[in-house]
Backbone as JSON, one array per atom type, in Angstrom:
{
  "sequence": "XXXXXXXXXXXXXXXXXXXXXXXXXXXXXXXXXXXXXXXXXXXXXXXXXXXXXXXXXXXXXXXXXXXXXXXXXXXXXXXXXXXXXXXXXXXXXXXXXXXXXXXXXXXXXXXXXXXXXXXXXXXXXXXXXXXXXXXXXXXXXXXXXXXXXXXXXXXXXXXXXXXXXXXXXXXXXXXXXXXXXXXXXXXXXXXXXXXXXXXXXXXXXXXXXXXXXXXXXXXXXXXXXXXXXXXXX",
  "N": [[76.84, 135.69, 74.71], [75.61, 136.31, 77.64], [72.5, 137.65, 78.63], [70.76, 140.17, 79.78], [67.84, 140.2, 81.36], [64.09, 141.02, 82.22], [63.42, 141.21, 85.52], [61.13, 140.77, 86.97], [60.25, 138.73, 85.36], [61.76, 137.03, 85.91], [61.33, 136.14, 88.14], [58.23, 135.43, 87.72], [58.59, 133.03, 86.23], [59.75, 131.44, 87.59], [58.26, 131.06, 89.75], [56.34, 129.72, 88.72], [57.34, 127.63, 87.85], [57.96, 126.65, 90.31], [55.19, 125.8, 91.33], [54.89, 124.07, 88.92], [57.11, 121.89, 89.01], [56.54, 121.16, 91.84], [53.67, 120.09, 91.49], [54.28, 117.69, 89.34], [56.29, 116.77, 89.18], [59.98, 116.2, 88.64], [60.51, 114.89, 86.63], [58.14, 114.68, 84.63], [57.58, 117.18, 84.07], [57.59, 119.46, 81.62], [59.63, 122.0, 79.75], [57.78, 123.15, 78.32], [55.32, 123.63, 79.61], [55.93, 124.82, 81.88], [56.4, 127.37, 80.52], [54.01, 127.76, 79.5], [52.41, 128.16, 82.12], [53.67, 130.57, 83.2], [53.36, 132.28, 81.17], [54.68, 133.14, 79.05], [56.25, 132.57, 75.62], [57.77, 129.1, 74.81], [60.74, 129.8, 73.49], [61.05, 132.45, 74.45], [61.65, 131.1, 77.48], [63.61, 130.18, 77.27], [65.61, 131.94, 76.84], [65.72, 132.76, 79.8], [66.58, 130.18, 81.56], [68.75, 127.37, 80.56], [68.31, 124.94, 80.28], [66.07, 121.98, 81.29], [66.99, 121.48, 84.13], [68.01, 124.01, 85.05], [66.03, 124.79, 85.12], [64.72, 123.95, 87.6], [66.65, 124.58, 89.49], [66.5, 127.02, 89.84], [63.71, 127.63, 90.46], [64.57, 125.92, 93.07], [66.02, 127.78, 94.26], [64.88, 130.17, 94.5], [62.35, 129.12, 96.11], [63.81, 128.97, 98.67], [64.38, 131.07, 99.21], [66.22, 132.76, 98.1], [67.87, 135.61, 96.38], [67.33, 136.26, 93.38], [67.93, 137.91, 91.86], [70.2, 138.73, 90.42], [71.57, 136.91, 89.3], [73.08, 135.26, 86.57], [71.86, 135.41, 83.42], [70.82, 133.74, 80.26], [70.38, 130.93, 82.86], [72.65, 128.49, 83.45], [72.37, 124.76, 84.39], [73.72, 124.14, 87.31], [74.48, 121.38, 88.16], [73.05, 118.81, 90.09], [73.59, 118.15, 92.83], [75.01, 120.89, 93.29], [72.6, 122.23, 93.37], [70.84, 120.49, 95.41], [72.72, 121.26, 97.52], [71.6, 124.2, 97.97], [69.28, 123.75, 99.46], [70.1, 122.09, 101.75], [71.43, 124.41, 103.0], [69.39, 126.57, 103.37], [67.05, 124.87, 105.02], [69.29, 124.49, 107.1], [68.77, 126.88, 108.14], [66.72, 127.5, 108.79], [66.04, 125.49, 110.81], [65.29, 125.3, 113.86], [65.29, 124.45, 116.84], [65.64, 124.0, 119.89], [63.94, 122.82, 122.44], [64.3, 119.89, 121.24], [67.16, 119.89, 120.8], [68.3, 120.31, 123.32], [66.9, 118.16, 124.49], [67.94, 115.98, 123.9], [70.76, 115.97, 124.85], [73.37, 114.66, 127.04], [72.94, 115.14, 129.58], [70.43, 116.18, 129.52], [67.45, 117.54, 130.58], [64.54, 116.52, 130.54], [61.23, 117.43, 130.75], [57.75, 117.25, 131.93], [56.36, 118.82, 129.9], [58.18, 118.88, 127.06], [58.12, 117.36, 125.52], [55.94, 118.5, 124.24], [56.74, 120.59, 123.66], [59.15, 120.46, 121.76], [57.35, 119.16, 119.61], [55.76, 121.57, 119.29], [57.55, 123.65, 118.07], [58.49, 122.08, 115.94], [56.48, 122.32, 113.91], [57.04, 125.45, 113.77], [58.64, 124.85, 112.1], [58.43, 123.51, 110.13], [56.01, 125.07, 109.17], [57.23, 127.18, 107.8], [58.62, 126.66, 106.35], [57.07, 125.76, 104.27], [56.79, 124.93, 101.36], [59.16, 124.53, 100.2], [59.53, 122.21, 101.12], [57.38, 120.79, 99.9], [57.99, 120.85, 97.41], [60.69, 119.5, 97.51], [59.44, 117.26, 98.47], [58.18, 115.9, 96.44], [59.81, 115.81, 94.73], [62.53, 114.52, 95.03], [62.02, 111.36, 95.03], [62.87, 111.23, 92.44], [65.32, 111.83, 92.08], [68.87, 111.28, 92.91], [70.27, 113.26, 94.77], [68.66, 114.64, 96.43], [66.77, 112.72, 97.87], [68.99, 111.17, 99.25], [69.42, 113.3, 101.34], [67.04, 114.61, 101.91], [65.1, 112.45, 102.86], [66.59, 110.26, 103.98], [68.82, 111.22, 105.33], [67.41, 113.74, 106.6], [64.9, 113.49, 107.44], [64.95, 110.38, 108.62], [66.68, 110.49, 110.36], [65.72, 112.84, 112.26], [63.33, 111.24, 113.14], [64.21, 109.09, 114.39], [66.04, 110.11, 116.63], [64.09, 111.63, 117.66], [62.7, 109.51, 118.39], [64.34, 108.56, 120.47], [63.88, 110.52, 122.78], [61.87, 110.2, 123.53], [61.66, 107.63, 124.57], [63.87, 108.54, 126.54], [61.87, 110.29, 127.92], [60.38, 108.9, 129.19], [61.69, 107.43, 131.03], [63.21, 105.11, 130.75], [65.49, 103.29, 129.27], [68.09, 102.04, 126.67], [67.94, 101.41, 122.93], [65.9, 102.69, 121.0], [62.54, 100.63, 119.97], [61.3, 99.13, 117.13], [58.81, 99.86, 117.01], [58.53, 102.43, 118.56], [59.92, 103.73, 116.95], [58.51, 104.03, 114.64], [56.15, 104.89, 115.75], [57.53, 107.68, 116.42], [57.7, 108.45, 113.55], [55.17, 108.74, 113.25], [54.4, 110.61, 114.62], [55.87, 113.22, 113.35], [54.36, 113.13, 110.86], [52.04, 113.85, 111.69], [52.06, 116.6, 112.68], [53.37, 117.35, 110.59], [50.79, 117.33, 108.5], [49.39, 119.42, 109.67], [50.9, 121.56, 110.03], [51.41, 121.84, 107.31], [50.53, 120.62, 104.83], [47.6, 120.55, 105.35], [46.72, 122.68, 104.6], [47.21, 122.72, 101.87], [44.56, 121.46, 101.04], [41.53, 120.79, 99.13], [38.8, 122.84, 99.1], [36.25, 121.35, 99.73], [37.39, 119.54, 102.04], [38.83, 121.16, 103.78], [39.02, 122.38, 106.85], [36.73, 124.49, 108.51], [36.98, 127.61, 110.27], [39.38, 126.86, 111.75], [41.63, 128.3, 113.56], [45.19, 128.96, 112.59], [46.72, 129.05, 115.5], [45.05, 127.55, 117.09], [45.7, 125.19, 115.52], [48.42, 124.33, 115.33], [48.43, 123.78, 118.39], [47.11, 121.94, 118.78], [47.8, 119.69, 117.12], [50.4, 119.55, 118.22], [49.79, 118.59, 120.86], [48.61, 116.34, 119.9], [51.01, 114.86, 118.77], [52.85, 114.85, 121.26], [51.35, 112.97, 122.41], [51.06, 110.31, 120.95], [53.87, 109.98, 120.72], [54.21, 109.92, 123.8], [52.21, 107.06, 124.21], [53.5, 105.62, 123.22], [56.1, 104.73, 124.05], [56.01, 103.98, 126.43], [54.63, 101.64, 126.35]],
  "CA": [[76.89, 136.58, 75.87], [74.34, 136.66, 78.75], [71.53, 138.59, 78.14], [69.64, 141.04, 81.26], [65.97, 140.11, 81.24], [63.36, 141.72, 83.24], [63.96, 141.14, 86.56], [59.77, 140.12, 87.04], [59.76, 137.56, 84.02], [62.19, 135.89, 86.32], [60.13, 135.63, 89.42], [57.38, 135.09, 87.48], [58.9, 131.9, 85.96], [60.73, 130.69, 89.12], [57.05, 130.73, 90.79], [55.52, 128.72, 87.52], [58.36, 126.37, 88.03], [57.81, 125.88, 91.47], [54.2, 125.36, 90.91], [54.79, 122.57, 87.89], [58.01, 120.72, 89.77], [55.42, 120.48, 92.38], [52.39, 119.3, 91.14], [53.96, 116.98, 88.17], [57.71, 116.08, 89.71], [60.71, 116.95, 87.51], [59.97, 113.89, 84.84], [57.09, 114.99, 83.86], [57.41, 118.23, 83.99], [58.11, 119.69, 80.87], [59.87, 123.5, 79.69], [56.32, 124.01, 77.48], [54.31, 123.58, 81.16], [56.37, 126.0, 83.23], [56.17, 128.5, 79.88], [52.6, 128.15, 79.72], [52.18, 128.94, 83.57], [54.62, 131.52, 83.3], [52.96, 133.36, 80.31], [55.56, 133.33, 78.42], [56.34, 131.8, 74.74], [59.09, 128.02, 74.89], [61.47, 130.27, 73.43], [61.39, 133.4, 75.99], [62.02, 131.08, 78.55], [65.45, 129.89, 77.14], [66.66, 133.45, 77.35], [66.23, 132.96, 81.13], [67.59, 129.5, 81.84], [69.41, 126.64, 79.51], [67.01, 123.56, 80.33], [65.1, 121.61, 82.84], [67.75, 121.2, 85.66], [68.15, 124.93, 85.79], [64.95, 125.83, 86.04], [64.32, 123.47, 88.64], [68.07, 124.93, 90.43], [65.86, 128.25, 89.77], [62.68, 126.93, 91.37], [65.05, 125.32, 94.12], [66.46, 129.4, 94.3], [62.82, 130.79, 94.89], [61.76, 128.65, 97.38], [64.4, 128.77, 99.74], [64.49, 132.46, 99.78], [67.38, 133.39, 97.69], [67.44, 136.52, 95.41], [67.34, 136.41, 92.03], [67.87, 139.88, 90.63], [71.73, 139.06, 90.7], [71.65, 135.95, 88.45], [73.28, 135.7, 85.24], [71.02, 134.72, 82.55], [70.24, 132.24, 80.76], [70.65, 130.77, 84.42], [72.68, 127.27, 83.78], [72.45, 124.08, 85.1], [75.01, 124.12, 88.3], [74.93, 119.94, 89.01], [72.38, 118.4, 90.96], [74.48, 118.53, 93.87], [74.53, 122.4, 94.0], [70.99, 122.33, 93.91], [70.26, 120.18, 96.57], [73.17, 122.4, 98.43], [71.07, 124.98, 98.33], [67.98, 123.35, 100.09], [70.23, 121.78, 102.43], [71.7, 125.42, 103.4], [67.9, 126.53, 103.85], [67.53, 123.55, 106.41], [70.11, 124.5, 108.39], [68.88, 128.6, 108.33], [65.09, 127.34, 109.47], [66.47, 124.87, 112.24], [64.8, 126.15, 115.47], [64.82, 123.06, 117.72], [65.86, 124.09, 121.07], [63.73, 121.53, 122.88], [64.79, 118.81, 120.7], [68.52, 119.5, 120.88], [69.0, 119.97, 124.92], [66.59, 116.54, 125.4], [69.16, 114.98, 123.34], [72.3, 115.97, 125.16], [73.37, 113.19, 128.24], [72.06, 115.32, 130.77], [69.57, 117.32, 128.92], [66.14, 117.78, 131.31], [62.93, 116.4, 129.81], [60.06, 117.63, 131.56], [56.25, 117.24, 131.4], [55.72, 119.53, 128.61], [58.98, 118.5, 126.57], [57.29, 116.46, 124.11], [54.52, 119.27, 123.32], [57.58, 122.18, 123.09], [59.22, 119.76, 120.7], [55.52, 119.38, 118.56], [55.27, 123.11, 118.93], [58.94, 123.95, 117.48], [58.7, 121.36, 114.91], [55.42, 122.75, 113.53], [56.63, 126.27, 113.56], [59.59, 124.75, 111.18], [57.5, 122.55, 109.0], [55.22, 126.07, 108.26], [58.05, 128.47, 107.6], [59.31, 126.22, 105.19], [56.29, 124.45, 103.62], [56.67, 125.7, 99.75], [60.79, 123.97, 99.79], [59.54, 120.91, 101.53], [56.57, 119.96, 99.21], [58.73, 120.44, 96.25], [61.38, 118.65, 97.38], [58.64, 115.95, 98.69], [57.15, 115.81, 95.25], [60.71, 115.57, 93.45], [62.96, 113.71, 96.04], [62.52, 110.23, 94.9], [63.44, 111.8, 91.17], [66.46, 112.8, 92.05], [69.53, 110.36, 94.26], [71.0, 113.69, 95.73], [67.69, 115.15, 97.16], [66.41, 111.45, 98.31], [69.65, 111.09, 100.08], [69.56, 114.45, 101.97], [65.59, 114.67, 102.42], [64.94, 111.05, 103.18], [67.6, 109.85, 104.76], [69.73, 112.53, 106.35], [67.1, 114.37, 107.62], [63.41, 112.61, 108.0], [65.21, 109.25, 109.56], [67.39, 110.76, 111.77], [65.15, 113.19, 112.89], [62.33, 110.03, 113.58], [65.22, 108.56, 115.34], [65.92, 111.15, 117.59], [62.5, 111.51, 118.21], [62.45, 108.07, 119.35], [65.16, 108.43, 121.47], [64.19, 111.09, 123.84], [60.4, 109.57, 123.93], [61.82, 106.53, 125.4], [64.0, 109.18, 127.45], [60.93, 111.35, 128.63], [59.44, 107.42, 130.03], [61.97, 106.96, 132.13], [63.53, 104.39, 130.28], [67.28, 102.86, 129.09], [67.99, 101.08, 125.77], [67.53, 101.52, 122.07], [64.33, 102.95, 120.72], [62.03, 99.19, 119.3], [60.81, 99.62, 115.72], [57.33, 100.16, 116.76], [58.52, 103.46, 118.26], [60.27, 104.75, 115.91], [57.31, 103.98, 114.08], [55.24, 106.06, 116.53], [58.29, 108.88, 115.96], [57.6, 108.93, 111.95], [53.62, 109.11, 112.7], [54.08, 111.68, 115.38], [56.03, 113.75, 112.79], [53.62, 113.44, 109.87], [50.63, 114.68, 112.34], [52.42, 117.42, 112.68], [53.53, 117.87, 108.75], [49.84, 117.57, 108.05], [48.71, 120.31, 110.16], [51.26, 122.95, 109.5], [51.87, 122.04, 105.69], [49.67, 119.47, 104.23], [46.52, 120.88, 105.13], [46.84, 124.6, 103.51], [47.0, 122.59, 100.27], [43.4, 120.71, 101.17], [40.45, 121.04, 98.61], [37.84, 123.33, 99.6], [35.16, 120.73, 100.81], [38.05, 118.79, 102.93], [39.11, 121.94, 104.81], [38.48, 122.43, 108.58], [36.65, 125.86, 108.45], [37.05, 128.36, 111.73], [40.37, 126.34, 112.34], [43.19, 129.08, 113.38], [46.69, 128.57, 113.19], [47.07, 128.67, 117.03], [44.55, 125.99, 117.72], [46.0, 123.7, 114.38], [49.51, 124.62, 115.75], [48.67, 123.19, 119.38], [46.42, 120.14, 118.54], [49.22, 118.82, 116.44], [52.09, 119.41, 119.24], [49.59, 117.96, 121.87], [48.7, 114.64, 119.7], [52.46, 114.58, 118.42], [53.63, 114.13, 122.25], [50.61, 111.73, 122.91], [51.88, 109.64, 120.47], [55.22, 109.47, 121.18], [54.31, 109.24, 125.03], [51.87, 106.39, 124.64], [54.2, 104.41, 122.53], [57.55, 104.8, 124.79], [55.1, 103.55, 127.56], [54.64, 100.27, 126.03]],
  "C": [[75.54, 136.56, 76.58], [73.56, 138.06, 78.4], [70.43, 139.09, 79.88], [68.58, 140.57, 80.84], [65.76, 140.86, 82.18], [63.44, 141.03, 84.45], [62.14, 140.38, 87.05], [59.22, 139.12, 86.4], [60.86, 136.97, 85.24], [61.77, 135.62, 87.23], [59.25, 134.89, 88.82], [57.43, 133.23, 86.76], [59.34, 130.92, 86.79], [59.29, 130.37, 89.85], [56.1, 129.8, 89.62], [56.61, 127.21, 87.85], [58.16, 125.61, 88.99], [55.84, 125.03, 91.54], [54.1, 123.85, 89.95], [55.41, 121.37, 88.53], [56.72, 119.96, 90.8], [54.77, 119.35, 92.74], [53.34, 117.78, 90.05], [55.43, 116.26, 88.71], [58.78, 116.66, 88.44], [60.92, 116.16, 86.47], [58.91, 114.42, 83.77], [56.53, 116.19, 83.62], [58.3, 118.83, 82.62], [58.42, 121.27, 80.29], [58.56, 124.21, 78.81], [55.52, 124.49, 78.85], [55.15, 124.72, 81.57], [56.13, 127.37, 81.91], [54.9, 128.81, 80.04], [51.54, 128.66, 81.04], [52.44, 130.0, 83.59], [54.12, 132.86, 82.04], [53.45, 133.76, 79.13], [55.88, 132.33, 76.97], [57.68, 130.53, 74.92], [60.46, 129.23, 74.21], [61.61, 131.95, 74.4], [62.33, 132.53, 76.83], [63.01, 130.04, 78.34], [66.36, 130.68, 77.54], [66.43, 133.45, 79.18], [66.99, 131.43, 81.74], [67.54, 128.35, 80.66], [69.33, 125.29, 79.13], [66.81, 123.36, 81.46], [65.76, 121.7, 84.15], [68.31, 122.75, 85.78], [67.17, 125.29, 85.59], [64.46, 125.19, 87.07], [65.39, 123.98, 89.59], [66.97, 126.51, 90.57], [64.42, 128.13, 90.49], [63.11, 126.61, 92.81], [65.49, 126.86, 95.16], [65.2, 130.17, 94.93], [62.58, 130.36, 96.26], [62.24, 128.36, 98.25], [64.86, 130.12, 99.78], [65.89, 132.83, 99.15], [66.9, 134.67, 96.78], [67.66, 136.23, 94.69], [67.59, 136.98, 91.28], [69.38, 139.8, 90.45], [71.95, 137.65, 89.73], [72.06, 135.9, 87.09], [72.24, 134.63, 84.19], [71.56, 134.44, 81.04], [70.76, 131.7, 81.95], [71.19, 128.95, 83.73], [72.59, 126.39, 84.95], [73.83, 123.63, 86.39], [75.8, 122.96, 89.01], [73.97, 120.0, 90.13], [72.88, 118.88, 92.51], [74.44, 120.03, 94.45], [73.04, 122.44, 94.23], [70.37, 121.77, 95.56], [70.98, 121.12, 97.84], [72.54, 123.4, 98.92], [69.73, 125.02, 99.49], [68.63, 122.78, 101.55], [70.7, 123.19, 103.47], [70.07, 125.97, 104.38], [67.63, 125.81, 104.99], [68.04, 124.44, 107.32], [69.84, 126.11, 108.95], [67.21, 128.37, 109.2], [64.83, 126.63, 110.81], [66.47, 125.5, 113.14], [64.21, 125.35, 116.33], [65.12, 122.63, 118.82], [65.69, 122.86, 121.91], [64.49, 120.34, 122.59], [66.75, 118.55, 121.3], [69.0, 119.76, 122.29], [68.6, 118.87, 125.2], [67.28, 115.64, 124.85], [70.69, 115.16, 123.88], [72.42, 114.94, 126.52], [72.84, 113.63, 129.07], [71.5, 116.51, 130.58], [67.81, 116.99, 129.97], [65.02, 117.46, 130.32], [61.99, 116.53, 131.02], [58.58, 116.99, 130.95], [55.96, 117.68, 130.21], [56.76, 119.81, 127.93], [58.46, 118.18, 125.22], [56.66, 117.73, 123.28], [55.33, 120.06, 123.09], [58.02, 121.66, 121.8], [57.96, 119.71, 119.02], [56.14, 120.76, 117.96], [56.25, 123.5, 117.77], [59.25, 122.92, 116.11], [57.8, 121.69, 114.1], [55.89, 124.02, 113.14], [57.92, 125.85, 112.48], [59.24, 124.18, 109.97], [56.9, 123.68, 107.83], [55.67, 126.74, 107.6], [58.38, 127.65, 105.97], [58.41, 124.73, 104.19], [56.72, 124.19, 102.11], [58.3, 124.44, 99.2], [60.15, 122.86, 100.03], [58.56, 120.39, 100.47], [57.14, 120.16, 97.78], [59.69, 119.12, 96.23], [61.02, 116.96, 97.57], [58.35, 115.06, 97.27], [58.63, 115.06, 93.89], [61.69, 114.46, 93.96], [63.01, 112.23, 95.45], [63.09, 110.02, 92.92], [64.99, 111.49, 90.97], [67.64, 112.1, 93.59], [69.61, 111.74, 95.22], [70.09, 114.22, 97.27], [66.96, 113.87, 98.11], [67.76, 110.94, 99.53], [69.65, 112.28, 101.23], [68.12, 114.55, 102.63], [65.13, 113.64, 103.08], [65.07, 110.61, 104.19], [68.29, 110.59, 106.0], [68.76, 113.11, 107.06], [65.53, 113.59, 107.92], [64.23, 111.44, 108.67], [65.61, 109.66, 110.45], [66.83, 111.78, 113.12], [64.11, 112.02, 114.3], [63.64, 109.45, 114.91], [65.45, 109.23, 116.67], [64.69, 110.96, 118.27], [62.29, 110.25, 119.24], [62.74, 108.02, 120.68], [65.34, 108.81, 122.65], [62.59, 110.85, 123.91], [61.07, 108.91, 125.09], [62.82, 107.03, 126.55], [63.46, 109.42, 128.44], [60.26, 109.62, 129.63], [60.25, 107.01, 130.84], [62.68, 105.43, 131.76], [64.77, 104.4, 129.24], [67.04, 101.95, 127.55], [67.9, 101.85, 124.48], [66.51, 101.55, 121.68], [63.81, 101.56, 119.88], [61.67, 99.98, 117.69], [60.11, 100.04, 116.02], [57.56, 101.67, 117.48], [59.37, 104.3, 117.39], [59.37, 104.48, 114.78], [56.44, 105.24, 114.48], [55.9, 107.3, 116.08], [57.92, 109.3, 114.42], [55.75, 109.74, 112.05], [53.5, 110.54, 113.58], [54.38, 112.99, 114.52], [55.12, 114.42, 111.04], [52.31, 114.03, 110.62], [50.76, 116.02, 112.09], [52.64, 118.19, 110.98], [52.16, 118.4, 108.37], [48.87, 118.41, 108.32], [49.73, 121.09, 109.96], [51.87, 123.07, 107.67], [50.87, 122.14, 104.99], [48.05, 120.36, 103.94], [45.92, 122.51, 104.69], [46.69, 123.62, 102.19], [45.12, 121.35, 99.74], [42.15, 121.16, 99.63], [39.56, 122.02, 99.21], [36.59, 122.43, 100.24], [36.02, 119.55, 102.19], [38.46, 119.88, 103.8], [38.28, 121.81, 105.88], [38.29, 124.03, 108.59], [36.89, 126.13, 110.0], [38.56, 127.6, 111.93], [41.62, 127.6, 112.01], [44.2, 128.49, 113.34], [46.74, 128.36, 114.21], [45.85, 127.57, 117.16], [45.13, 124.87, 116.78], [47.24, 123.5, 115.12], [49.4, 123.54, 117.38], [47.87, 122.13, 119.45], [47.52, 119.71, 118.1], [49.82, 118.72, 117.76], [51.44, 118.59, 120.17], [49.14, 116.24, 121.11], [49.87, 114.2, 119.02], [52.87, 114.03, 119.56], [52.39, 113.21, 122.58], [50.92, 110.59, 122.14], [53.12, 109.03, 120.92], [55.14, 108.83, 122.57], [53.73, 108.23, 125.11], [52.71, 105.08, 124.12], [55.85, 104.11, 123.47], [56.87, 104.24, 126.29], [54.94, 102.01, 127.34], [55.62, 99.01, 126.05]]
}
C-alpha cells in the first residue's frame, strides 16, 4: 500500500533530481546522487518513488510546474512517453509567439521590426522555461522520446520557420538555402544563450551590470541581424 510522505521531502527530492538529471544526464545519474543532494538516506527515497525513470518523471513534474502534493507515493515509473508528454504539454502552455505565427500565415505582414518582436518573444519563452529546457537539453540525446520531440519536432522546425519568414522579411520567393537555415539555428542559440545559458555562467565569465532588459534586447536585435544579413545573401 502507498505510503503519505511529507509533502517537503518530496519537493525537496524532485529539486535534487532536477539538479543531478541536469548536471550528470540520466545514465549517470545514480538514486545514491539525488539521495545525497536531497538529504535523505538510498532507502527514504524509495518510499517516495520506485527507481530512476520515476524520479526523473518526478524531476520532469517539478520543472514544468506541476503539483506534487497530490501524487501517490512511491511515485512509479509512467513510460517514457508520459514523461516526455508532460514536457511537451508545458511547451505548448509557454508558447507566446504572436510575431512568429502571423509572419508565417500567406498574407501575414512582416515589417521592419518583425524580426526583433520575434527575438524579443522568443527570449521571453526561452527564460520562462529555462530549468525544463536545460534538463531536457542535458538528457534528450539519452532518451529516443525526448530527442524526437526536443530535437526534431521542435528546435528544427522552429529553425525552419525561422528561415522561412527571414527570406520572407527580404523580399524574397523560394525555399530557405542551408546556409540560412543555418543562420536560423545560430540566430536561435544567441538568443538561448542570453536568456538561459548565461544565468548558469561561472562567476569570472559573467557580464556584471548586465540587466535583463538590455540582455533581453541585444539578443532580439543580433537575432534579427542575423537572420536579416543572411536572407540578404
Amino acid at each position: 500500500m502507498a505510503r503519505k510522505k511529507t509533502p517537503q521531502k518530496v519537493e525537496d527530492i524532485a529539486e535534487a533530481a532536477i539538479a543531478c538529471f541536469t548536471d550528470m544526464g540520466i545514465r549517470r545519474t545514480q538514486m545514491a546522487d539525488v539521495a545525497k543532494a536531497a538529504g535523505v538516506s538510498a532507502g527514504t527515497l524509495y518510499l517516495y518513488v520506485t527507481s530512476k525513470e520515476a524520479l526523473f518523471h518526478l524531476a520532469v513534474l517539478k520543472v514544468c510546474g506541476r503539483a506534487l502534493d497530490g501524487l501517490t507515493l512511491p511515485l512509479a515509473d509512467p513510460g517514457m512517453k508520459a514523461t516526455a508528454a508532460v514536457f511537451a504539454a508545458r511547451t505548448a502552455e509557454v508558447r507566446n509567439w504572436p510575431s512568429l505565427d502571423n509572419a508565417l500565415k500567406p498574407k501575414g505582414r512582416i515589417e521592419n521590426g518583425t524580426l526583433l518582436q520575434i527575438g524579443r518573444e522568443l527570449y521571453d519563452m526561452l527564460h520562462e522555461a529555462r530549468r525544463a529546457i536545460w534538463l531536457v537539453d542535458r538528457s534528450s540525446p539519452e532518451i529516443a522520446e525526448f530527442e524526437q520531440l526536443h530535437a526534431r519536432d521542435l528546435r528544427a522546425r522552429h529553425r525552419d520557420q525561422l528561415a522561412s519568414v527571414a527570406l520572407k522579411a527580404a523580399g524574397r520567393k523560394g525555399s530557405p538555402s542551408p546556409q540560412l537555415r543555418l543562420a536560423a539555428r545560430l540566430g536561435i542559440e544567441i538568443v538561448a544563450w542570453a536568456a538561459m545559458h548565461r544565468l548558469r555562467e561561472s562567476a569570472p565569465n559573467r557580464i556584471t551590470g548586465l540587466s535583463e532588459t538590455d540582455a533581453r534586447e541585444t539578443a532580439a536585435e543580433a537575432f534579427a541581424a542575423t537572420l536579416t544579413d543572411a536572407a540578404a545573401k
